[in-house]
């Protein structure tokens, strides 16, 4: 490891960017707005994918793959959808390059112009519903429960690694149902799957809620979301699940013969999470020394580092280290034994701290004599001597304790940074001092929502599903309000 | 199932297209040249991915992800590379649509023209080597062993499901090494990985060889390949592994400090297999009733079908079927119990034959009395009564036998359809009658190779690695030749 990271308290944004790069997670590419996901970052994403994919399959979904390109005419078939995405899309107009006549390299061949332009998918509702038309005839074909793992492109002007990039990786579920009730149940089920994943794997507590009409997905009747809080007091939307009603079915003429012999439009949902989850994972837990990864998503859960001064010592220690590694791996724990002699132990300690490896085991000559090892946990930085006997059980318990502790710490942070306010002045003051979620009354109009956004940069993150009704008055207009909603400045 | 498939003997090409669609593998999309991979087809691809990914990881590779877009200027940095790919690429010129002034929908916004056009990756050497420049400084950073799972686009004019599509899914490995020897060893190792996968999982025998200069990857010094034979006597290239020399290192200025203190360009390789493998899998084994899948890649390995005339029978049979399912699943075998009462057993038999499920177990009331079930294998269509006792072991053995048989059948077919010829007349006659691989002497020149291609549509598939030297004369020019090479008409 080279120099230390910038401190969160001094420059949170710089801390984040440097951490992402130095921990080997991702880097900017010279291709505008696109990132390179580096091997260590991709290994975390692969673990996320595996867990989510299993969850999707357990809830009855299968994977499929649909085209990267969307003809411009499809894109326009659902009016609010094209409105929402047309302003930021990559457009393919030609299909060939040719050598420049002046020998200066290659240029676009004007003779190879497409009759109809193609859009690189920013999301796949249109191309998928166009396909579903051929797949759905009768109620027997429903529900259609399909997911796709894919890359999508939205032409963002201001990008940040993982949080906002022109190209990103995601999964998008697209389902079709016979009734509105079933489609709403699916939308809610997938929101629960996302919340389960965020809380029990990422160790990131979430608020489940619905978006205001202003913040809805372009083409949805209702957008459900999970929102989480980062250490700088800003919110991050970590997943969305949309009830599409019959909008896309009507746009693409997807009807089915009902049991009773009628012909009706099907009801749709779509839901997605993306590599943005990586941003949430990094920002929710990490500290000034580097990443802090929840054990369930850490590519390396335990690193073993030998402390030695000569080859004979290394050999003795290696023997013991390999036994420990084997015993841990038999429990399904992923272990790295770093016996490189090109780097000193102190350098290695710092490197694995930077990478957020949950547990570090150090073994020196004296440990061998004592029959112990030094075990350090990344989250609290506590160290302790563990007897070698049954170490695999002890480490397994420790990993569980770390997973729980990381979640609880984030939960406590969110509780401490969720503030009820009753006046607009107080609202502004909380935003400018501590940030976090602010629970306030709002009159339910888009005008007030937009005014607040303009004046304070805070948006309504969601109307939480578990909010209790509470009579009150809008902090801005004084009009009546039936419940508080979650406000925050957000990524 | 509706009507039966076209016969291979009557129209092989139509048989293939219909099989792919009706078995639920893929379909054409209205997006030019792009396919939709349907859930059952994607499930097979997922199994392939899992096996290959494990193989890559066992040989020391890690996954990463690089941008979808390549700036036109990168693309041009390696001269033969751009020459090879510029004629068939998707070009992005704009980043926004806007509403048409006449209200007729959306049009490309002329004000949102990119300064430099972007190419949708047809392969990622350029964007990856541009990144490697930042990752490689010293011999300690080598070897760099990275793989990517991604979609790529080549603007093919004549497309066929899985075999040739504008967009396809693949993996591309890109490695960097300190010496030419190491890079060549890597190239050969990955060829062996592909051959292992093709033969031991896909049950498709392959010839390992090197391509002639004419058929080399654009930018490679040597292209290794595996070639297999389809049932219609045409060859299919199923995987390639390229030794890139220092071409891309020089184009992107990737140098490393040697142990001895020098500064040298690194040596590169790249290797890939794609959804084309699905085409090989389908064409190598399937018959006029449908798919024949090797058990190791079948999403459903065993289907259990109850034969019943009333609910009481179904209930009794279900109990037994569920026991069998559980016992098989405990052995890691994937089982589907199809107890739908909306379809008759005969319909189900045909449907699972179409889908290539390796083993079908039918259970009727009489079977319950006898303590047996009827077990049918898809590959030979043999049926037998199996006692219920230890059925899970018997079925496990049967699946292994099927895997072996499918391979042996394909191997025998290839042997019978590999012909040595010594004259050009004989060569043409073999091509026009039986097809297959033709082993013939060739004078080693591109001119002769091209003449043969023009006159017979046959290409040199490869110079096999295990070919014995054999003095001879070129069948076309009479010039001396040191070994026979593999010719075939190919996909």
PDB file of N, CA and C in Angstrom, chain A residues 56-100:
ATOM      1  N   UNK A  56     -34.055 -15.173  -6.836  1.00  0.00           N
ATOM      2  CA  UNK A  56     -35.020 -15.044  -7.932  1.00  0.00           C
ATOM      3  C   UNK A  56     -35.548 -16.432  -8.329  1.00  0.00           C
ATOM      4  N   UNK A  57     -34.641 -17.396  -8.394  1.00  0.00           N
ATOM      5  CA  UNK A  57     -35.062 -18.739  -8.817  1.00  0.00           C
ATOM      6  C   UNK A  57     -35.960 -19.379  -7.762  1.00  0.00           C
ATOM      7  N   UNK A  58     -35.647 -19.139  -6.492  1.00  0.00           N
ATOM      8  CA  UNK A  58     -36.509 -19.689  -5.431  1.00  0.00           C
ATOM      9  C   UNK A  58     -37.910 -19.095  -5.486  1.00  0.00           C
ATOM     10  N   UNK A  59     -38.036 -17.870  -6.006  1.00  0.00           N
ATOM     11  CA  UNK A  59     -39.366 -17.271  -6.123  1.00  0.00           C
ATOM     12  C   UNK A  59     -39.966 -17.520  -7.520  1.00  0.00           C
ATOM     13  N   UNK A  60     -39.434 -18.529  -8.222  1.00  0.00           N
ATOM     14  CA  UNK A  60     -40.090 -19.005  -9.444  1.00  0.00           C
ATOM     15  C   UNK A  60     -39.674 -18.355 -10.747  1.00  0.00           C
ATOM     16  N   UNK A  61     -38.625 -17.541 -10.729  1.00  0.00           N
ATOM     17  CA  UNK A  61     -38.207 -16.850 -11.957  1.00  0.00           C
ATOM     18  C   UNK A  61     -37.140 -17.637 -12.709  1.00  0.00           C
ATOM     19  N   UNK A  62     -37.125 -17.459 -14.041  1.00  0.00           N
ATOM     20  CA  UNK A  62     -36.048 -18.033 -14.845  1.00  0.00           C
ATOM     21  C   UNK A  62     -35.360 -16.901 -15.597  1.00  0.00           C
ATOM     22  N   UNK A  63     -34.125 -17.136 -15.991  1.00  0.00           N
ATOM     23  CA  UNK A  63     -33.377 -16.133 -16.738  1.00  0.00           C
ATOM     24  C   UNK A  63     -33.556 -16.315 -18.239  1.00  0.00           C
ATOM     25  N   UNK A  64     -33.430 -15.222 -18.960  1.00  0.00           N
ATOM     26  CA  UNK A  64     -33.454 -15.251 -20.422  1.00  0.00           C
ATOM     27  C   UNK A  64     -32.591 -14.082 -20.878  1.00  0.00           C
ATOM     28  N   UNK A  65     -32.485 -13.912 -22.202  1.00  0.00           N
ATOM     29  CA  UNK A  65     -31.670 -12.794 -22.695  1.00  0.00           C
ATOM     30  C   UNK A  65     -32.328 -12.159 -23.903  1.00  0.00           C
ATOM     31  N   UNK A  66     -32.436 -10.832 -23.859  1.00  0.00           N
ATOM     32  CA  UNK A  66     -33.091 -10.057 -24.913  1.00  0.00           C
ATOM     33  C   UNK A  66     -32.091  -9.100 -25.567  1.00  0.00           C
ATOM     34  N   UNK A  67     -32.401  -8.633 -26.791  1.00  0.00           N
ATOM     35  CA  UNK A  67     -31.414  -7.835 -27.540  1.00  0.00           C
ATOM     36  C   UNK A  67     -30.950  -6.546 -26.847  1.00  0.00           C
ATOM     37  N   UNK A  68     -29.678  -6.233 -27.080  1.00  0.00           N
ATOM     38  CA  UNK A  68     -29.052  -4.997 -26.603  1.00  0.00           C
ATOM     39  C   UNK A  68     -29.661  -3.772 -27.277  1.00  0.00           C
ATOM     40  N   UNK A  69     -30.098  -3.938 -28.523  1.00  0.00           N
ATOM     41  CA  UNK A  69     -30.570  -2.791 -29.311  1.00  0.00           C
ATOM     42  C   UNK A  69     -32.093  -2.727 -29.359  1.00  0.00           C
ATOM     43  N   UNK A  70     -32.594  -1.521 -29.327  1.00  0.00           N
ATOM     44  CA  UNK A  70     -34.034  -1.301 -29.417  1.00  0.00           C
ATOM     45  C   UNK A  70     -34.306  -0.370 -30.597  1.00  0.00           C
ATOM     46  N   UNK A  71     -35.135  -0.811 -31.559  1.00  0.00           N
ATOM     47  CA  UNK A  71     -35.462   0.083 -32.675  1.00  0.00           C
ATOM     48  C   UNK A  71     -36.144   1.338 -32.126  1.00  0.00           C
ATOM     49  N   UNK A  72     -35.841   2.451 -32.707  1.00  0.00           N
ATOM     50  CA  UNK A  72     -36.374   3.729 -32.225  1.00  0.00           C
ATOM     51  C   UNK A  72     -37.899   3.704 -32.136  1.00  0.00           C
ATOM     52  N   UNK A  73     -38.532   3.026 -33.075  1.00  0.00           N
ATOM     53  CA  UNK A  73     -40.001   3.019 -33.094  1.00  0.00           C
ATOM     54  C   UNK A  73     -40.602   2.268 -31.897  1.00  0.00           C
ATOM     55  N   UNK A  74     -39.932   1.181 -31.433  1.00  0.00           N
ATOM     56  CA  UNK A  74     -40.406   0.461 -30.231  1.00  0.00           C
ATOM     57  C   UNK A  74     -40.360   1.408 -29.041  1.00  0.00           C
ATOM     58  N   UNK A  75     -39.232   2.073 -28.979  1.00  0.00           N
ATOM     59  CA  UNK A  75     -38.891   2.930 -27.858  1.00  0.00           C
ATOM     60  C   UNK A  75     -39.981   3.968 -27.634  1.00  0.00           C
ATOM     61  N   UNK A  76     -40.633   4.376 -28.729  1.00  0.00           N
ATOM     62  CA  UNK A  76     -41.613   5.466 -28.657  1.00  0.00           C
ATOM     63  C   UNK A  76     -43.020   4.984 -28.358  1.00  0.00           C
ATOM     64  N   UNK A  77     -43.222   3.677 -28.269  1.00  0.00           N
ATOM     65  CA  UNK A  77     -44.598   3.189 -28.186  1.00  0.00           C
ATOM     66  C   UNK A  77     -45.290   3.486 -26.865  1.00  0.00           C
ATOM     67  N   UNK A  78     -44.524   3.627 -25.788  1.00  0.00           N
ATOM     68  CA  UNK A  78     -45.144   3.977 -24.516  1.00  0.00           C
ATOM     69  C   UNK A  78     -44.728   5.418 -24.244  1.00  0.00           C
ATOM     70  N   UNK A  79     -45.717   6.317 -24.220  1.00  0.00           N
ATOM     71  CA  UNK A  79     -45.429   7.746 -24.285  1.00  0.00           C
ATOM     72  C   UNK A  79     -44.554   8.264 -23.139  1.00  0.00           C
ATOM     73  N   UNK A  80     -44.883   7.912 -21.887  1.00  0.00           N
ATOM     74  CA  UNK A  80     -44.107   8.482 -20.792  1.00  0.00           C
ATOM     75  C   UNK A  80     -42.730   7.812 -20.712  1.00  0.00           C
ATOM     76  N   UNK A  81     -42.660   6.568 -21.234  1.00  0.00           N
ATOM     77  CA  UNK A  81     -41.387   5.844 -21.218  1.00  0.00           C
ATOM     78  C   UNK A  81     -40.355   6.561 -22.093  1.00  0.00           C
ATOM     79  N   UNK A  82     -40.732   6.866 -23.320  1.00  0.00           N
ATOM     80  CA  UNK A  82     -39.783   7.531 -24.223  1.00  0.00           C
ATOM     81  C   UNK A  82     -39.433   8.913 -23.673  1.00  0.00           C
ATOM     82  N   UNK A  83     -40.415   9.575 -23.093  1.00  0.00           N
ATOM     83  CA  UNK A  83     -40.172  10.883 -22.488  1.00  0.00           C
ATOM     84  C   UNK A  83     -39.082  10.780 -21.414  1.00  0.00           C
ATOM     85  N   UNK A  84     -39.141   9.700 -20.631  1.00  0.00           N
ATOM     86  CA  UNK A  84     -38.197   9.526 -19.524  1.00  0.00           C
ATOM     87  C   UNK A  84     -36.797   9.143 -19.956  1.00  0.00           C
ATOM     88  N   UNK A  85     -36.665   8.470 -21.092  1.00  0.00           N
ATOM     89  CA  UNK A  85     -35.348   7.943 -21.447  1.00  0.00           C
ATOM     90  C   UNK A  85     -34.704   8.541 -22.697  1.00  0.00           C
ATOM     91  N   UNK A  86     -35.487   9.241 -23.528  1.00  0.00           N
ATOM     92  CA  UNK A  86     -34.956   9.711 -24.815  1.00  0.00           C
ATOM     93  C   UNK A  86     -33.830  10.728 -24.666  1.00  0.00           C
ATOM     94  N   UNK A  87     -33.817  11.427 -23.515  1.00  0.00           N
ATOM     95  CA  UNK A  87     -32.842  12.510 -23.374  1.00  0.00           C
ATOM     96  C   UNK A  87     -31.443  12.030 -23.027  1.00  0.00           C
ATOM     97  N   UNK A  88     -31.302  10.755 -22.792  1.00  0.00           N
ATOM     98  CA  UNK A  88     -29.990  10.282 -22.356  1.00  0.00           C
ATOM     99  C   UNK A  88     -29.680   8.895 -22.920  1.00  0.00           C
ATOM    100  N   UNK A  89     -29.772   8.761 -24.237  1.00  0.00           N
ATOM    101  CA  UNK A  89     -29.567   7.420 -24.792  1.00  0.00           C
ATOM    102  C   UNK A  89     -28.510   7.414 -25.895  1.00  0.00           C
ATOM    103  N   UNK A  90     -27.843   6.271 -26.028  1.00  0.00           N
ATOM    104  CA  UNK A  90     -26.823   6.114 -27.075  1.00  0.00           C
ATOM    105  C   UNK A  90     -27.502   5.639 -28.349  1.00  0.00           C
ATOM    106  N   UNK A  91     -27.258   6.352 -29.455  1.00  0.00           N
ATOM    107  CA  UNK A  91     -27.970   6.091 -30.710  1.00  0.00           C
ATOM    108  C   UNK A  91     -27.010   5.554 -31.769  1.00  0.00           C
ATOM    109  N   UNK A  92     -27.367   4.403 -32.321  1.00  0.00           N
ATOM    110  CA  UNK A  92     -26.578   3.811 -33.402  1.00  0.00           C
ATOM    111  C   UNK A  92     -27.201   4.219 -34.722  1.00  0.00           C
ATOM    112  N   UNK A  93     -26.375   4.821 -35.560  1.00  0.00           N
ATOM    113  CA  UNK A  93     -26.890   5.323 -36.835  1.00  0.00           C
ATOM    114  C   UNK A  93     -26.242   4.628 -38.035  1.00  0.00           C
ATOM    115  N   UNK A  94     -25.065   4.006 -37.832  1.00  0.00           N
ATOM    116  CA  UNK A  94     -24.324   3.400 -38.946  1.00  0.00           C
ATOM    117  C   UNK A  94     -23.792   2.037 -38.544  1.00  0.00           C
ATOM    118  N   UNK A  95     -23.468   1.209 -39.567  1.00  0.00           N
ATOM    119  CA  UNK A  95     -22.996  -0.136 -39.265  1.00  0.00           C
ATOM    120  C   UNK A  95     -21.656  -0.481 -39.917  1.00  0.00           C
ATOM    121  N   UNK A  96     -20.906   0.547 -40.285  1.00  0.00           N
ATOM    122  CA  UNK A  96     -19.616   0.253 -40.919  1.00  0.00           C
ATOM    123  C   UNK A  96     -18.686   1.456 -40.828  1.00  0.00           C
ATOM    124  N   UNK A  97     -17.396   1.161 -40.723  1.00  0.00           N
ATOM    125  CA  UNK A  97     -16.367   2.195 -40.868  1.00  0.00           C
ATOM    126  C   UNK A  97     -15.657   1.934 -42.193  1.00  0.00           C
ATOM    127  N   UNK A  98     -14.918   2.911 -42.658  1.00  0.00           N
ATOM    128  CA  UNK A  98     -14.090   2.684 -43.849  1.00  0.00           C
ATOM    129  C   UNK A  98     -12.830   3.531 -43.724  1.00  0.00           C
ATOM    130  N   UNK A  99     -11.839   3.205 -44.531  1.00  0.00           N
ATOM    131  CA  UNK A  99     -10.601   3.970 -44.476  1.00  0.00           C
ATOM    132  C   UNK A  99     -10.841   5.384 -45.001  1.00  0.00           C
ATOM    133  N   UNK A 100     -10.300   6.364 -44.281  1.00  0.00           N
ATOM    134  CA  UNK A 100     -10.435   7.747 -44.715  1.00  0.00           C
ATOM    135  C   UNK A 100      -9.665   7.931 -46.011  1.00  0.00           C
TER     136      UNK A 100
END
